[in-house]
Amino acid sequence: MLSDDKRSKFLQLLKDSTKDEWVWMSGYLSALTQASLAGGSVDISIETPVSLSGERGLGDLKAEPIHCSVVYGTETGNSKKLGTELVKKLKELGHNAKLKSTDTYKAKDLKDEQYLFVVISTHGDGEPPQAAKPFIQILTDCKDKLTNLKFAVLGLGDTSYPLFCQTGVDVDAMLEKLGGSRILTLGKCDVDYDLVAKPWMGELISVLNQKTKTATTQTQSNVGVVKEKKASSGKVTYEGVVQTNFVLNDIGATKSTRHIEIKSNSPVDYEAGDSAGFIAFNREEEVSHILDLLKVPRETRVTFKDETWMAYDLFQKKLSIRFLPDRVIKKYAELVNKDIPNGKQDLDAILTLYPKDSGLNIQELVSILEPIVPRYYSIASSPSFHGEDEIHLTVAEVEIETFTGPKSGFCSGYLADLKEGDKVSFFIQKNTSFKLPAPEKDIIMIGPGTGIAPFRSFLFEREQSGASGKNWLFFGERNFVSDFYYQIEFQGMMDTGLLTRLNTAFSRDTKQKVYVQDRMWENKQELLNWIQNGAILYVCGSKDPMSKDVDVKLIEILSERNFETDLPAEEYLKSLEESGRYIKDVY
């Protein structure tokens, strides 16, 4: 409730305000309320009065329609979801808005754009999503001056990574360099993207309405910006206990892949197709070796990002010391005044090969290093079948040859070493595009190696829900006897009819290596029948070469189809992808 004095001022303000101003205040308060309920807060010190929500009274704000394109570049589907939402809002206001994907955007269309709004994610260490690279190349190659273009960019990222929303930053800068006029400052969304995305969209709509009503040409960064002040990164961290951790491979295997089950102390908010993120710690022997090279005692106090740590704890729990990116190597080269070739290297290697002649101050070194970033693993369990308080993982152990000898994979080694009863923290990364379709839809799952994980989740989820759609699984590994992960489960699913078809490829069992794409070719006519009848195709596993080989084989198979032949096979495959019928989760 308001005090008498505040209520009097509030009512007087309403009395003195116009209908449009009422709408603005309603949207503003709505956005503040949503942010507060979501666990964050919003800085209300914005310079220009603009709508934060765009959710209420939009019809009252309609102005002269504009022609605009909303281009999304996505890895997990979140950018597409937000782009679709923005197009819907713009159309509700009477604007002519078109939704386009970065991988199908035409270079010739760029010079004709009047308004261009880009919603784009950053993948991994500052990289654009694979699907966004063609669009980035178009901007790079563009020779035209886009003086008639008005643009705004919304970036999605993860503050755990040093180059937060870097692809959004790059696209925003490229459009400005090409002569475009920025009508709204770059929005940067963390994992809980709605906290920034929804106010940003509302503000964009308000700016558009103001521009079309007043015909002003105001363009630059004096436009008000919603400043997010979240208390955390937006991730919900779960505390779990390892229930089991065993090797899936049998005796004689040439590799080691683990099945890990983690039980949480609270329900985990995830769906089949999502991933779990983990922050691993550096190994004790690597940290001790680095401190020996630096000639620094374990207890030495060091400051990193305004926090004071003991040197050993800082290097073990906070600092990234594996595969340092070129930007860190470059800073180190300047620090020691030596030429160091490009290429990711471990910290212990560069300390050994390129020491500072006068001795290296640990605080100088720490100041150029970056924090450990999360690693993500597809969840192999179903919340409805296995319970909402546990997750299962399928983790391949990796051994890497380095300058200082063989090392286990950073996070895979950390997870592999967990024992029953060990505590572990994790969070969920939603994947809005890699999801099960309607229960009656047929699905084709292509998941060699650890790419099997989400499909185990899919199948158990479909079993629990009683979905009527047919399920076809392609699985591949090295050897049938030692590497057929979850064999008993999948054979049981064949017996019950849950799995309609199961095709396996074990590459080392035959003189001529056989892979999942070869099994697809052998079953091409049935594959075409399923596709013609509306089946959704999924691929999970290694990006290179597996997913590319699958693409090539699918194009070959589709070239033999006798339906919808007006499109070449490659374009037809692209149309399946655009319509959500060919979905990848590759790494």
GROMACS .gro file of N, CA, C and O in nm, residues 264-311:
model
  192
  264SER      N    1   2.011  -3.460  -0.686
  264SER     CA    2   2.009  -3.324  -0.632
  264SER      C    3   1.930  -3.318  -0.503
  264SER      O    4   1.844  -3.404  -0.477
  265ASN      N    5   1.960  -3.216  -0.423
  265ASN     CA    6   1.884  -3.198  -0.298
  265ASN      C    7   1.754  -3.121  -0.320
  265ASN      O    8   1.682  -3.091  -0.226
  266SER      N    9   1.724  -3.089  -0.447
  266SER     CA   10   1.598  -3.022  -0.480
  266SER      C   11   1.562  -3.058  -0.624
  266SER      O   12   1.648  -3.100  -0.702
  267PRO      N   13   1.435  -3.042  -0.663
  267PRO     CA   14   1.396  -3.073  -0.801
  267PRO      C   15   1.476  -2.990  -0.901
  267PRO      O   16   1.501  -2.871  -0.879
  268VAL      N   17   1.518  -3.053  -1.009
  268VAL     CA   18   1.599  -2.987  -1.111
  268VAL      C   19   1.507  -2.947  -1.227
  268VAL      O   20   1.434  -3.030  -1.281
  269ASP      N   21   1.511  -2.820  -1.262
  269ASP     CA   22   1.425  -2.767  -1.368
  269ASP      C   23   1.490  -2.794  -1.504
  269ASP      O   24   1.568  -2.714  -1.553
  270TYR      N   25   1.461  -2.911  -1.562
  270TYR     CA   26   1.515  -2.941  -1.694
  270TYR      C   27   1.417  -3.027  -1.772
  270TYR      O   28   1.324  -3.085  -1.717
  271GLU      N   29   1.439  -3.030  -1.904
  271GLU     CA   30   1.361  -3.113  -1.995
  271GLU      C   31   1.455  -3.198  -2.078
  271GLU      O   32   1.575  -3.168  -2.089
  272ALA      N   33   1.401  -3.305  -2.137
  272ALA     CA   34   1.480  -3.386  -2.228
  272ALA      C   35   1.536  -3.296  -2.339
  272ALA      O   36   1.462  -3.218  -2.399
  273GLY      N   37   1.666  -3.305  -2.363
  273GLY     CA   38   1.732  -3.221  -2.463
  273GLY      C   39   1.818  -3.112  -2.403
  273GLY      O   40   1.900  -3.052  -2.473
  274ASP      N   41   1.801  -3.083  -2.273
  274ASP     CA   42   1.882  -2.981  -2.207
  274ASP      C   43   2.019  -3.036  -2.170
  274ASP      O   44   2.043  -3.158  -2.175
  275SER      N   45   2.109  -2.946  -2.130
  275SER     CA   46   2.244  -2.984  -2.089
  275SER      C   47   2.269  -2.941  -1.945
  275SER      O   48   2.203  -2.850  -1.894
  276ALA      N   49   2.368  -3.004  -1.883
  276ALA     CA   50   2.412  -2.966  -1.749
  276ALA      C   51   2.550  -2.903  -1.760
  276ALA      O   52   2.637  -2.955  -1.832
  277GLY      N   53   2.570  -2.792  -1.688
  277GLY     CA   54   2.698  -2.723  -1.689
  277GLY      C   55   2.774  -2.747  -1.559
  277GLY      O   56   2.715  -2.748  -1.450
  278PHE      N   57   2.906  -2.766  -1.572
  278PHE     CA   58   2.991  -2.792  -1.456
  278PHE      C   59   3.113  -2.701  -1.460
  278PHE      O   60   3.168  -2.673  -1.566
  279ILE      N   61   3.154  -2.655  -1.342
  279ILE     CA   62   3.280  -2.583  -1.328
  279ILE      C   63   3.379  -2.680  -1.264
  279ILE      O   64   3.366  -2.717  -1.147
  280ALA      N   65   3.477  -2.725  -1.341
  280ALA     CA   66   3.576  -2.820  -1.290
  280ALA      C   67   3.690  -2.746  -1.220
  280ALA      O   68   3.709  -2.625  -1.239
  281PHE      N   69   3.767  -2.818  -1.142
  281PHE     CA   70   3.885  -2.763  -1.076
  281PHE      C   71   4.010  -2.816  -1.145
  281PHE      O   72   4.011  -2.928  -1.199
  282ASN      N   73   4.116  -2.737  -1.140
  282ASN     CA   74   4.244  -2.781  -1.195
  282ASN      C   75   4.305  -2.888  -1.104
  282ASN      O   76   4.286  -2.887  -0.982
  283ARG      N   77   4.380  -2.977  -1.165
  283ARG     CA   78   4.438  -3.088  -1.091
  283ARG      C   79   4.552  -3.041  -1.000
  283ARG      O   80   4.627  -2.950  -1.035
  284GLU      N   81   4.563  -3.106  -0.887
  284GLU     CA   82   4.660  -3.066  -0.785
  284GLU      C   83   4.802  -3.066  -0.840
  284GLU      O   84   4.881  -2.974  -0.814
  285GLU      N   85   4.837  -3.170  -0.917
  285GLU     CA   86   4.975  -3.179  -0.966
  285GLU      C   87   5.008  -3.066  -1.064
  285GLU      O   88   5.121  -3.016  -1.068
  286GLU      N   89   4.909  -3.023  -1.145
  286GLU     CA   90   4.933  -2.913  -1.239
  286GLU      C   91   4.951  -2.782  -1.165
  286GLU      O   92   5.039  -2.701  -1.198
  287VAL      N   93   4.868  -2.759  -1.063
  287VAL     CA   94   4.878  -2.635  -0.985
  287VAL      C   95   5.011  -2.630  -0.911
  287VAL      O   96   5.080  -2.527  -0.911
  288SER      N   97   5.050  -2.740  -0.850
  288SER     CA   98   5.177  -2.744  -0.776
  288SER      C   99   5.295  -2.718  -0.870
  288SER      O  100   5.390  -2.647  -0.835
  289HIS      N  101   5.288  -2.775  -0.992
  289HIS     CA  102   5.396  -2.755  -1.090
  289HIS      C  103   5.406  -2.608  -1.129
  289HIS      O  104   5.517  -2.552  -1.140
  290ILE      N  105   5.293  -2.542  -1.151
  290ILE     CA  106   5.292  -2.400  -1.188
  290ILE      C  107   5.351  -2.315  -1.076
  290ILE      O  108   5.433  -2.225  -1.100
  291LEU      N  109   5.312  -2.340  -0.952
  291LEU     CA  110   5.365  -2.263  -0.840
  291LEU      C  111   5.515  -2.287  -0.823
  291LEU      O  112   5.589  -2.194  -0.785
  292ASP      N  113   5.561  -2.409  -0.851
  292ASP     CA  114   5.705  -2.436  -0.846
  292ASP      C  115   5.778  -2.356  -0.953
  292ASP      O  116   5.887  -2.300  -0.928
  293LEU      N  117   5.720  -2.349  -1.074
  293LEU     CA  118   5.783  -2.272  -1.181
  293LEU      C  119   5.790  -2.124  -1.146
  293LEU      O  120   5.885  -2.053  -1.183
  294LEU      N  121   5.688  -2.076  -1.075
  294LEU     CA  122   5.684  -1.935  -1.035
  294LEU      C  123   5.765  -1.908  -0.909
  294LEU      O  124   5.785  -1.792  -0.872
  295LYS      N  125   5.806  -2.020  -0.842
  295LYS     CA  126   5.878  -2.009  -0.715
  295LYS      C  127   5.796  -1.931  -0.612
  295LYS      O  128   5.843  -1.839  -0.544
  296VAL      N  129   5.669  -1.971  -0.603
  296VAL     CA  130   5.574  -1.903  -0.514
  296VAL      C  131   5.518  -2.004  -0.414
  296VAL      O  132   5.470  -2.110  -0.455
  297PRO      N  133   5.521  -1.976  -0.285
  297PRO     CA  134   5.460  -2.064  -0.185
  297PRO      C  135   5.308  -2.072  -0.202
  297PRO      O  136   5.245  -1.977  -0.250
  298ARG      N  137   5.249  -2.182  -0.162
  298ARG     CA  138   5.106  -2.204  -0.176
  298ARG      C  139   5.023  -2.097  -0.106
  298ARG      O  140   4.915  -2.061  -0.152
  299GLU      N  141   5.070  -2.048   0.007
  299GLU     CA  142   4.991  -1.956   0.090
  299GLU      C  143   5.003  -1.810   0.047
  299GLU      O  144   4.942  -1.722   0.109
  300THR      N  145   5.082  -1.781  -0.055
  300THR     CA  146   5.098  -1.643  -0.100
  300THR      C  147   4.963  -1.580  -0.133
  300THR      O  148   4.880  -1.640  -0.201
  301ARG      N  149   4.938  -1.460  -0.084
  301ARG     CA  150   4.811  -1.392  -0.110
  301ARG      C  151   4.816  -1.319  -0.244
  301ARG      O  152   4.910  -1.245  -0.273
  302VAL      N  153   4.711  -1.342  -0.324
  302VAL     CA  154   4.702  -1.283  -0.458
  302VAL      C  155   4.562  -1.229  -0.478
  302VAL      O  156   4.464  -1.288  -0.431
  303THR      N  157   4.552  -1.117  -0.551
  303THR     CA  158   4.421  -1.056  -0.578
  303THR      C  159   4.378  -1.087  -0.721
  303THR      O  160   4.455  -1.070  -0.816
  304PHE      N  161   4.253  -1.133  -0.733
  304PHE     CA  162   4.195  -1.159  -0.865
  304PHE      C  163   4.052  -1.108  -0.865
  304PHE      O  164   3.970  -1.151  -0.784
  305LYS      N  165   4.024  -1.011  -0.955
  305LYS     CA  166   3.890  -0.951  -0.965
  305LYS      C  167   3.840  -0.904  -0.829
  305LYS      O  168   3.729  -0.939  -0.784
  306ASP      N  169   3.925  -0.828  -0.762
  306ASP     CA  170   3.891  -0.762  -0.635
  306ASP      C  171   3.869  -0.859  -0.519
  306ASP      O  172   3.814  -0.821  -0.415
  307GLU      N  173   3.912  -0.983  -0.535
  307GLU     CA  174   3.905  -1.079  -0.425
  307GLU      C  175   4.045  -1.130  -0.394
  307GLU      O  176   4.126  -1.150  -0.485
  308THR      N  177   4.074  -1.150  -0.267
  308THR     CA  178   4.205  -1.199  -0.225
  308THR      C  179   4.199  -1.350  -0.201
  308THR      O  180   4.110  -1.399  -0.131
  309TRP      N  181   4.296  -1.420  -0.260
  309TRP     CA  182   4.301  -1.566  -0.251
  309TRP      C  183   4.440  -1.610  -0.206
  309TRP      O  184   4.539  -1.539  -0.226
  310MET      N  185   4.447  -1.733  -0.151
  310MET     CA  186   4.576  -1.800  -0.141
  310MET      C  187   4.611  -1.850  -0.281
  310MET      O  188   4.524  -1.898  -0.355
  311ALA      N  189   4.738  -1.841  -0.319
  311ALA     CA  190   4.779  -1.872  -0.456
  311ALA      C  191   4.733  -2.011  -0.499
  311ALA      O  192   4.682  -2.029  -0.610
   0.00000   0.00000   0.00000
